[in-house]
GROMACS .gro file of N, CA and C in nm:
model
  375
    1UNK      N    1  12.385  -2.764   8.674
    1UNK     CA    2  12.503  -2.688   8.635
    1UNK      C    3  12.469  -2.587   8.525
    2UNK      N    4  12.376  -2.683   8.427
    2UNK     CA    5  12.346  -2.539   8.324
    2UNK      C    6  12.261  -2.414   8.354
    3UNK      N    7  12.187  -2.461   8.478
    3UNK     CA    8  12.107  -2.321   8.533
    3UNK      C    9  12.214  -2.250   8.603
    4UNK      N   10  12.312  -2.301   8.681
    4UNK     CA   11  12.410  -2.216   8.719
    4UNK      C   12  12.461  -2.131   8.622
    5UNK      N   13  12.514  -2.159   8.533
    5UNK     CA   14  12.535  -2.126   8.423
    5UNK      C   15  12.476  -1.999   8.335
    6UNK      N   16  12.376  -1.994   8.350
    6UNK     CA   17  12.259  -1.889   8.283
    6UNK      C   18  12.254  -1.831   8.398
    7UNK      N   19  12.229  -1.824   8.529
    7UNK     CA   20  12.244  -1.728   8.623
    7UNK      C   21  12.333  -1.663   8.641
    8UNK      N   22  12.468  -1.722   8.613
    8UNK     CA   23  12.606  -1.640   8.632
    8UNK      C   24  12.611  -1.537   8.474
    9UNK      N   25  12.560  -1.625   8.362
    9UNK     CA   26  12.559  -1.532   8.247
    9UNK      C   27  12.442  -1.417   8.276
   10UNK      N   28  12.372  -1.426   8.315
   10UNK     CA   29  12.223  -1.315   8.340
   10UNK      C   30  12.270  -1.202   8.447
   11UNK      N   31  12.361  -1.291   8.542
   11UNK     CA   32  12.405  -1.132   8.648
   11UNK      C   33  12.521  -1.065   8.567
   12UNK      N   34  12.595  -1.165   8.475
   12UNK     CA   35  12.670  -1.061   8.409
   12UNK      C   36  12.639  -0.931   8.336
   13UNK      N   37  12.492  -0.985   8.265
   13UNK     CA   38  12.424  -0.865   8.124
   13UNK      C   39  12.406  -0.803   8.274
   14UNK      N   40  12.306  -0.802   8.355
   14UNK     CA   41  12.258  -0.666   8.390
   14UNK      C   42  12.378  -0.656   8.462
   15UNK      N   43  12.521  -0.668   8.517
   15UNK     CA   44  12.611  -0.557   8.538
   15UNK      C   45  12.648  -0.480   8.433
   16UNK      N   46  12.640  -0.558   8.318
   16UNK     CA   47  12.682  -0.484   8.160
   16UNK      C   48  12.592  -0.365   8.189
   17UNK      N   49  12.519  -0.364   8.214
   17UNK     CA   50  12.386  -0.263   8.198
   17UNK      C   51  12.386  -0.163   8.242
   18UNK      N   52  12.430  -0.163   8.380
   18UNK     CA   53  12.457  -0.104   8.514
   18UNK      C   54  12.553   0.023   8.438
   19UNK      N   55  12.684  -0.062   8.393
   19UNK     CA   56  12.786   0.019   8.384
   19UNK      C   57  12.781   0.076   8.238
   20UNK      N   58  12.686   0.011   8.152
   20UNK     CA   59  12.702   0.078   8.036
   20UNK      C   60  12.611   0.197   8.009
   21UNK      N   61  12.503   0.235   8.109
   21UNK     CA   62  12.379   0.359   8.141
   21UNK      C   63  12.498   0.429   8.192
   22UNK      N   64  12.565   0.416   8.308
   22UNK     CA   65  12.668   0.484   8.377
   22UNK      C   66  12.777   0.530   8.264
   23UNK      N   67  12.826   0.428   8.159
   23UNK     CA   68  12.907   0.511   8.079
   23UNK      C   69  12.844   0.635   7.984
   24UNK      N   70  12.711   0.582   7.962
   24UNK     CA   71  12.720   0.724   7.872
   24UNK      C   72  12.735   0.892   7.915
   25UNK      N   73  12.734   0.895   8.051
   25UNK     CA   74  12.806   1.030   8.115
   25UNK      C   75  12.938   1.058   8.028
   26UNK      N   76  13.014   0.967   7.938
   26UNK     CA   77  13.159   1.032   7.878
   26UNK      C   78  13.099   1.077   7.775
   27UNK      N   79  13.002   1.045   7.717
   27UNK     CA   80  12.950   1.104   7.568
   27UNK      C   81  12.970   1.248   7.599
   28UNK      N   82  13.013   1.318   7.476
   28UNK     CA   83  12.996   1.459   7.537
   28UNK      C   84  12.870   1.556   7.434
   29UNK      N   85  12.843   1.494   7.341
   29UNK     CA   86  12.665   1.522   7.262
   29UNK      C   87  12.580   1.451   7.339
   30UNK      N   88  12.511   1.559   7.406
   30UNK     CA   89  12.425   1.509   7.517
   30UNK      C   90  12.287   1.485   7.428
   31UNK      N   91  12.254   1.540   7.300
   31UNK     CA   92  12.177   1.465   7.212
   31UNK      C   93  12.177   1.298   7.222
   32UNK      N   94  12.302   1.269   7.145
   32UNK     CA   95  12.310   1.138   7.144
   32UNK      C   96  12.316   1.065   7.253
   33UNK      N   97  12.362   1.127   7.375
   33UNK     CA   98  12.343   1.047   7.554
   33UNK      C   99  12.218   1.067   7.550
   34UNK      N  100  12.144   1.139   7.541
   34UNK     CA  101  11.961   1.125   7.572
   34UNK      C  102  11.935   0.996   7.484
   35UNK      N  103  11.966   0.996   7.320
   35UNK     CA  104  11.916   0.875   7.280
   35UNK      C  105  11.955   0.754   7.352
   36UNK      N  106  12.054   0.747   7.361
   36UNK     CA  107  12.139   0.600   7.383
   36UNK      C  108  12.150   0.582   7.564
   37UNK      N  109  12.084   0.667   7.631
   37UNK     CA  110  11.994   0.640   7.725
   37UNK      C  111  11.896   0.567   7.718
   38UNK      N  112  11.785   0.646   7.627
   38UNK     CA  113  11.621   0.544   7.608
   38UNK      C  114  11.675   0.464   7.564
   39UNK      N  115  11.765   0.418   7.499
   39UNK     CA  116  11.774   0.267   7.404
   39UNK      C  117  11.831   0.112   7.545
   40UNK      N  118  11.898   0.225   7.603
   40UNK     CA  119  11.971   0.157   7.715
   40UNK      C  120  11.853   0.106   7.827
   41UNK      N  121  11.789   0.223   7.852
   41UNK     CA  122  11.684   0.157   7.968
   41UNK      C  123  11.545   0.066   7.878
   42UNK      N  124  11.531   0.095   7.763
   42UNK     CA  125  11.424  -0.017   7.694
   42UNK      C  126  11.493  -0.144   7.701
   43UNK      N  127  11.582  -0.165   7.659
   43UNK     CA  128  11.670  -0.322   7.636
   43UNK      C  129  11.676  -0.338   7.778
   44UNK      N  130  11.704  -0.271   7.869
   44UNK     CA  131  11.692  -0.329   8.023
   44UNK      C  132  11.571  -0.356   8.060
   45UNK      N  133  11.450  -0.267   8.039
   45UNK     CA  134  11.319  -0.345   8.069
   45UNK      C  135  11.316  -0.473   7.993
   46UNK      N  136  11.355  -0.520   7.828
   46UNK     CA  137  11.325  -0.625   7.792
   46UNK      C  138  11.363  -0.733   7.877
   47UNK      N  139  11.468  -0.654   7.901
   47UNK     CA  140  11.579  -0.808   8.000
   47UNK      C  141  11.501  -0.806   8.060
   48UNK      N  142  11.490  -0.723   8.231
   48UNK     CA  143  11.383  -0.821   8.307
   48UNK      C  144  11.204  -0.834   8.313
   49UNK      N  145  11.198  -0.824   8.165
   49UNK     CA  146  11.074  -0.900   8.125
   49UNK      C  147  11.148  -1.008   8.131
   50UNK      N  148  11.243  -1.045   8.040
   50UNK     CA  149  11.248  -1.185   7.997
   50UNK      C  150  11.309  -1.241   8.082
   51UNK      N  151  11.371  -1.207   8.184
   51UNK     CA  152  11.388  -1.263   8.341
   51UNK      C  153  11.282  -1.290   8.382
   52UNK      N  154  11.175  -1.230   8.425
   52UNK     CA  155  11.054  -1.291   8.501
   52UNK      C  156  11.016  -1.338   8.447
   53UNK      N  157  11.018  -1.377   8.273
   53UNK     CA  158  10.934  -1.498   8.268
   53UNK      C  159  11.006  -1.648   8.274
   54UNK      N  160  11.130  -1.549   8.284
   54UNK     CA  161  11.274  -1.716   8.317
   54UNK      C  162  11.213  -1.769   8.434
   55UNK      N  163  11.192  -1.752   8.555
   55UNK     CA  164  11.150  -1.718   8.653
   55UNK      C  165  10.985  -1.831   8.666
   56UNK      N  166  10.905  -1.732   8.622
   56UNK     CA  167  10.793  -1.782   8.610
   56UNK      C  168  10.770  -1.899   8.559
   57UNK      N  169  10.847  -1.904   8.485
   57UNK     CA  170  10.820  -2.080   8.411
   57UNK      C  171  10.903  -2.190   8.485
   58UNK      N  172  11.008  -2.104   8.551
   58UNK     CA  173  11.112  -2.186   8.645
   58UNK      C  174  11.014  -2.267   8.758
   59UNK      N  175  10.952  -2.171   8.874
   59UNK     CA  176  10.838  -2.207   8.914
   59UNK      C  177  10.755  -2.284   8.904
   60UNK      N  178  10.685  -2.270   8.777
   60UNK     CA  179  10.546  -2.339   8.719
   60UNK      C  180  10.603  -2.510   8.628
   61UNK      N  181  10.730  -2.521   8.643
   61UNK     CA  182  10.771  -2.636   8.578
   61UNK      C  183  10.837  -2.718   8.686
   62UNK      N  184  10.817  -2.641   8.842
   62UNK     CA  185  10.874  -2.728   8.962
   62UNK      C  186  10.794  -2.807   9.043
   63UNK      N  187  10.673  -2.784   8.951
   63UNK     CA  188  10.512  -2.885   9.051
   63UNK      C  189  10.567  -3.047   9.026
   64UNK      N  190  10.658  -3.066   8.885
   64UNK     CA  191  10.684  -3.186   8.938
   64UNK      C  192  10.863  -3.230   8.892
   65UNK      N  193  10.904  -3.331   8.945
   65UNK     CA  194  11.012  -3.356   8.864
   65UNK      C  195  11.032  -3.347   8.741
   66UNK      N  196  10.972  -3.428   8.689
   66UNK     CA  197  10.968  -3.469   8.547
   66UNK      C  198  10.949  -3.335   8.466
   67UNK      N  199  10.864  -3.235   8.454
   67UNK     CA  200  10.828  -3.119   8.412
   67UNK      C  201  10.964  -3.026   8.450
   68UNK      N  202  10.981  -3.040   8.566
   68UNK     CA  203  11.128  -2.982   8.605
   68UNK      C  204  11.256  -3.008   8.500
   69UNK      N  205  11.242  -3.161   8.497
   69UNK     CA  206  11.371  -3.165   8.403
   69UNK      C  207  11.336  -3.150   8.229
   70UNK      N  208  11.260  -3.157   8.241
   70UNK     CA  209  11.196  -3.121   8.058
   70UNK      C  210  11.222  -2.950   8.075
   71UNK      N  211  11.239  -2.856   8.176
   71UNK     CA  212  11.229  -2.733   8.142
   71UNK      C  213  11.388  -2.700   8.165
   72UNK      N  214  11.459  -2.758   8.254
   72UNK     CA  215  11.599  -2.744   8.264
   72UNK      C  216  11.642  -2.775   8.165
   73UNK      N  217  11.642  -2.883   8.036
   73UNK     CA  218  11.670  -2.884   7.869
   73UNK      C  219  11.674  -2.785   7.784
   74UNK      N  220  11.497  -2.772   7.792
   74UNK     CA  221  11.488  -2.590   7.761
   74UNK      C  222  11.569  -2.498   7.747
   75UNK      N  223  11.645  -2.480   7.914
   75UNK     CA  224  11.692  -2.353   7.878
   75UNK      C  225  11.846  -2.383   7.822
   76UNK      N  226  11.872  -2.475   7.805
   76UNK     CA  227  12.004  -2.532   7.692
   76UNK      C  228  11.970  -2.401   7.589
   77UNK      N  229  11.840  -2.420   7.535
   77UNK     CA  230  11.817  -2.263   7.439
   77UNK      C  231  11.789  -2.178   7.478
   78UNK      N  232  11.805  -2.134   7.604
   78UNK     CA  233  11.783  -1.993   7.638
   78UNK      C  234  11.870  -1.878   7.636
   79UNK      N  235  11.975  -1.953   7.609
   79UNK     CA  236  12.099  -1.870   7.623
   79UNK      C  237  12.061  -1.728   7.478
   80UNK      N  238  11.972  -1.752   7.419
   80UNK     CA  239  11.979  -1.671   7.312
   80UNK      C  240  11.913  -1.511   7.358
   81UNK      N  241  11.876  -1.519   7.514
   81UNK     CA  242  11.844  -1.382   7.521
   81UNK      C  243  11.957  -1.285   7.557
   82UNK      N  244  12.058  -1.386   7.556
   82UNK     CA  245  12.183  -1.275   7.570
   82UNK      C  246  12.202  -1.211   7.486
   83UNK      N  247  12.173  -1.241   7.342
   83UNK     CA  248  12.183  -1.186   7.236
   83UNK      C  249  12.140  -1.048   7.189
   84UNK      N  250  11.989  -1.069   7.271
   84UNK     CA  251  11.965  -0.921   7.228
   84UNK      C  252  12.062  -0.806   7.248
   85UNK      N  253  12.138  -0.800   7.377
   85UNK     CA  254  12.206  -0.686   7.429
   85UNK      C  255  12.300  -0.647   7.335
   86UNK      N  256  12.363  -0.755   7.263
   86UNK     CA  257  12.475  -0.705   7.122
   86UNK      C  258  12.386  -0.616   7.067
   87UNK      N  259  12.237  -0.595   7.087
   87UNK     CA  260  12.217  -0.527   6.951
   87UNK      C  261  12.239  -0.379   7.007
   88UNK      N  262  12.228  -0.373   7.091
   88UNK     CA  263  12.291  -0.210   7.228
   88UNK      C  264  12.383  -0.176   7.127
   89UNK      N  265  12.468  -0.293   7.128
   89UNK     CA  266  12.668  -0.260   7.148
   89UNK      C  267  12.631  -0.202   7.013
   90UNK      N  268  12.573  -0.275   6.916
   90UNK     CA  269  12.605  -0.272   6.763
   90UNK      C  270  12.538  -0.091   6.731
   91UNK      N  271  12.458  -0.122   6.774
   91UNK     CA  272  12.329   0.049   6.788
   91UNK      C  273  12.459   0.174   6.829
   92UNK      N  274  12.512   0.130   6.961
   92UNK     CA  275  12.635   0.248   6.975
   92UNK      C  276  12.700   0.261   6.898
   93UNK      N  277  12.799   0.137   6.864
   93UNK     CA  278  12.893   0.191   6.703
   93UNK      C  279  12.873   0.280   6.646
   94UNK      N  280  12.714   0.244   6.597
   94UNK     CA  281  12.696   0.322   6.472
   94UNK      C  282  12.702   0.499   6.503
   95UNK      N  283  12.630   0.500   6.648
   95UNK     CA  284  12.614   0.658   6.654
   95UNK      C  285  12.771   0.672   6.672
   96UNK      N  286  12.834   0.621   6.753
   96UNK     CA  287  12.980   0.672   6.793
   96UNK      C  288  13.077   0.720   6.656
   97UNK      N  289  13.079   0.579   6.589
   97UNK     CA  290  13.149   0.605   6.457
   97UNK      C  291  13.084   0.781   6.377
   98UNK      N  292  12.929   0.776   6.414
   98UNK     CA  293  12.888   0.881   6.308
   98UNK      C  294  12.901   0.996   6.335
   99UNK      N  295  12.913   1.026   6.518
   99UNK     CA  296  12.961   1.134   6.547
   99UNK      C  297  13.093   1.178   6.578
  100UNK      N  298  13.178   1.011   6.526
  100UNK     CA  299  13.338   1.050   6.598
  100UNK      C  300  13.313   1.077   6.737
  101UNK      N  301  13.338   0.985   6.788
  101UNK     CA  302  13.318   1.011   7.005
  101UNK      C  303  13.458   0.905   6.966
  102UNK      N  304  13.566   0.909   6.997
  102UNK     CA  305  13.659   0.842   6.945
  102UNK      C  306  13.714   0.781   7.125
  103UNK      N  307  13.676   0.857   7.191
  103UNK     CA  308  13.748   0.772   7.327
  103UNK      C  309  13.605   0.704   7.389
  104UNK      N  310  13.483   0.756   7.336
  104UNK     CA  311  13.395   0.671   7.395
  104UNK      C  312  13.396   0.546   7.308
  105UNK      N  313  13.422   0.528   7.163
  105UNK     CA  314  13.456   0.440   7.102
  105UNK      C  315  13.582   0.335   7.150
  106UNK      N  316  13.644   0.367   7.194
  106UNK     CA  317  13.728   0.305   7.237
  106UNK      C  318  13.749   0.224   7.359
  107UNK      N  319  13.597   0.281   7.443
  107UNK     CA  320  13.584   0.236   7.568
  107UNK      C  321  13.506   0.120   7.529
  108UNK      N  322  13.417   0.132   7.434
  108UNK     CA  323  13.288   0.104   7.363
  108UNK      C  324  13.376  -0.069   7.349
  109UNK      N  325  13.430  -0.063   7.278
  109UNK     CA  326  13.514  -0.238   7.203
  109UNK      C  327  13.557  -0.221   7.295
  110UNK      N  328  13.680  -0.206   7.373
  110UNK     CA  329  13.667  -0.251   7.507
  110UNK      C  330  13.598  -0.347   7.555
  111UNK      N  331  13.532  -0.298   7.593
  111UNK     CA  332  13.358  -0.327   7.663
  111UNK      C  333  13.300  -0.486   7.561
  112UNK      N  334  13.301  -0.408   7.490
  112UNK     CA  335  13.222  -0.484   7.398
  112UNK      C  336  13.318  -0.683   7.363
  113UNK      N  337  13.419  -0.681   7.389
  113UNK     CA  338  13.563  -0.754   7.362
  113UNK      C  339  13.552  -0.834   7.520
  114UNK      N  340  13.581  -0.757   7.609
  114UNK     CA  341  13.553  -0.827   7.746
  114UNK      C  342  13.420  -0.895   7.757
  115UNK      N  343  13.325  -0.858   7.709
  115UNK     CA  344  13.194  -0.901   7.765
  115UNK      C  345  13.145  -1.013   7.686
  116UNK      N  346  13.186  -1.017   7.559
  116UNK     CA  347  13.167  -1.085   7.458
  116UNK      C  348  13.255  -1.250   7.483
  117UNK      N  349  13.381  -1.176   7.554
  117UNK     CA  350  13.470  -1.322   7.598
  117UNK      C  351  13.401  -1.416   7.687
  118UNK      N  352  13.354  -1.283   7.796
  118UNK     CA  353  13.306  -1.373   7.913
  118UNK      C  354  13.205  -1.490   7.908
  119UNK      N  355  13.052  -1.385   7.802
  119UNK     CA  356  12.950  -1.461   7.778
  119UNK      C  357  13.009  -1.634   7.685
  120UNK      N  358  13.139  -1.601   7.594
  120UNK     CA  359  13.145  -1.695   7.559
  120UNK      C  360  13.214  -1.840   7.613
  121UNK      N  361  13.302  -1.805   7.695
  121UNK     CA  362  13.327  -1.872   7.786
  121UNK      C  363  13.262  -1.957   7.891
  122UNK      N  364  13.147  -1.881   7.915
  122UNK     CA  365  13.024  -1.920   8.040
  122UNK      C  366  12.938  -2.041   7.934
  123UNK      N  367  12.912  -1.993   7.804
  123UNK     CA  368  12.824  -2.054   7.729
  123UNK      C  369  12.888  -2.202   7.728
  124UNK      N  370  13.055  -2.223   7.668
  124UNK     CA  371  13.117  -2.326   7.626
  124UNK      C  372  13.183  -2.386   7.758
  125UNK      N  373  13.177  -2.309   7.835
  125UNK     CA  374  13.272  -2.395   7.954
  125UNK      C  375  13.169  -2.436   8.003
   0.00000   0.00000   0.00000
């Protein structure tokens, strides 16, 4: 159940991802959309680095039961790579607030409010 769990939280970030590269088309300082592009597609390569090595160890810990269930514990702490992606959300604020983008800000918490519920919900339920 708890790998279900982390799979349903993991397809959530990369839809976050999906749609949050796709939002920065409202930015209208295409300066700051070029940055908060690269920032957007680096944190997405991190993710699926750190997917394939979810992955890889998933694999390499299924040669036996026992190793199997010592790694399904594990990821009880894995949940912490969700974390990185707040640091996206937190990184936009700052430019949004500094350039006043006031409706991309607004889309921004939004966003940030829904996604934040969901992950927490998935984590505790």
């Amino acid at each position: 159940m708890e790998i279900f769990k982390l799979n349903v939280a993991t397809l959530l970030v990369a839809t976050f991802f999906m749609i949050e590269i796709s939002c920065l088309k409202m930015v209208e300082n295409k300066i700051l959309a070029k940055k908060l592009e690269k920032i957007s597609f680096s944190l997405l390569g991190v993710y699926i680095f750190i997917m394939c090595l979810y992955i890889l160890g998933f694999i390499l810990a299924s040669n036996s039961v026992e190793q199997l269930m010592k790694y399904i514990e594990y990821t009880h702490k894995f949940y912490e790579h969700i974390y990185i992606f707040f640091c996206l959300l937190f990184i936009e604020l700052i430019y949004f607030i500094k350039y006043r983008e006031f409706e991309a800000l607004k889309a921004l918490i939004l966003k940030f409010a829904i996604y934040f519920g969901i992950v927490f919900i998935i984590m505790k339920g």
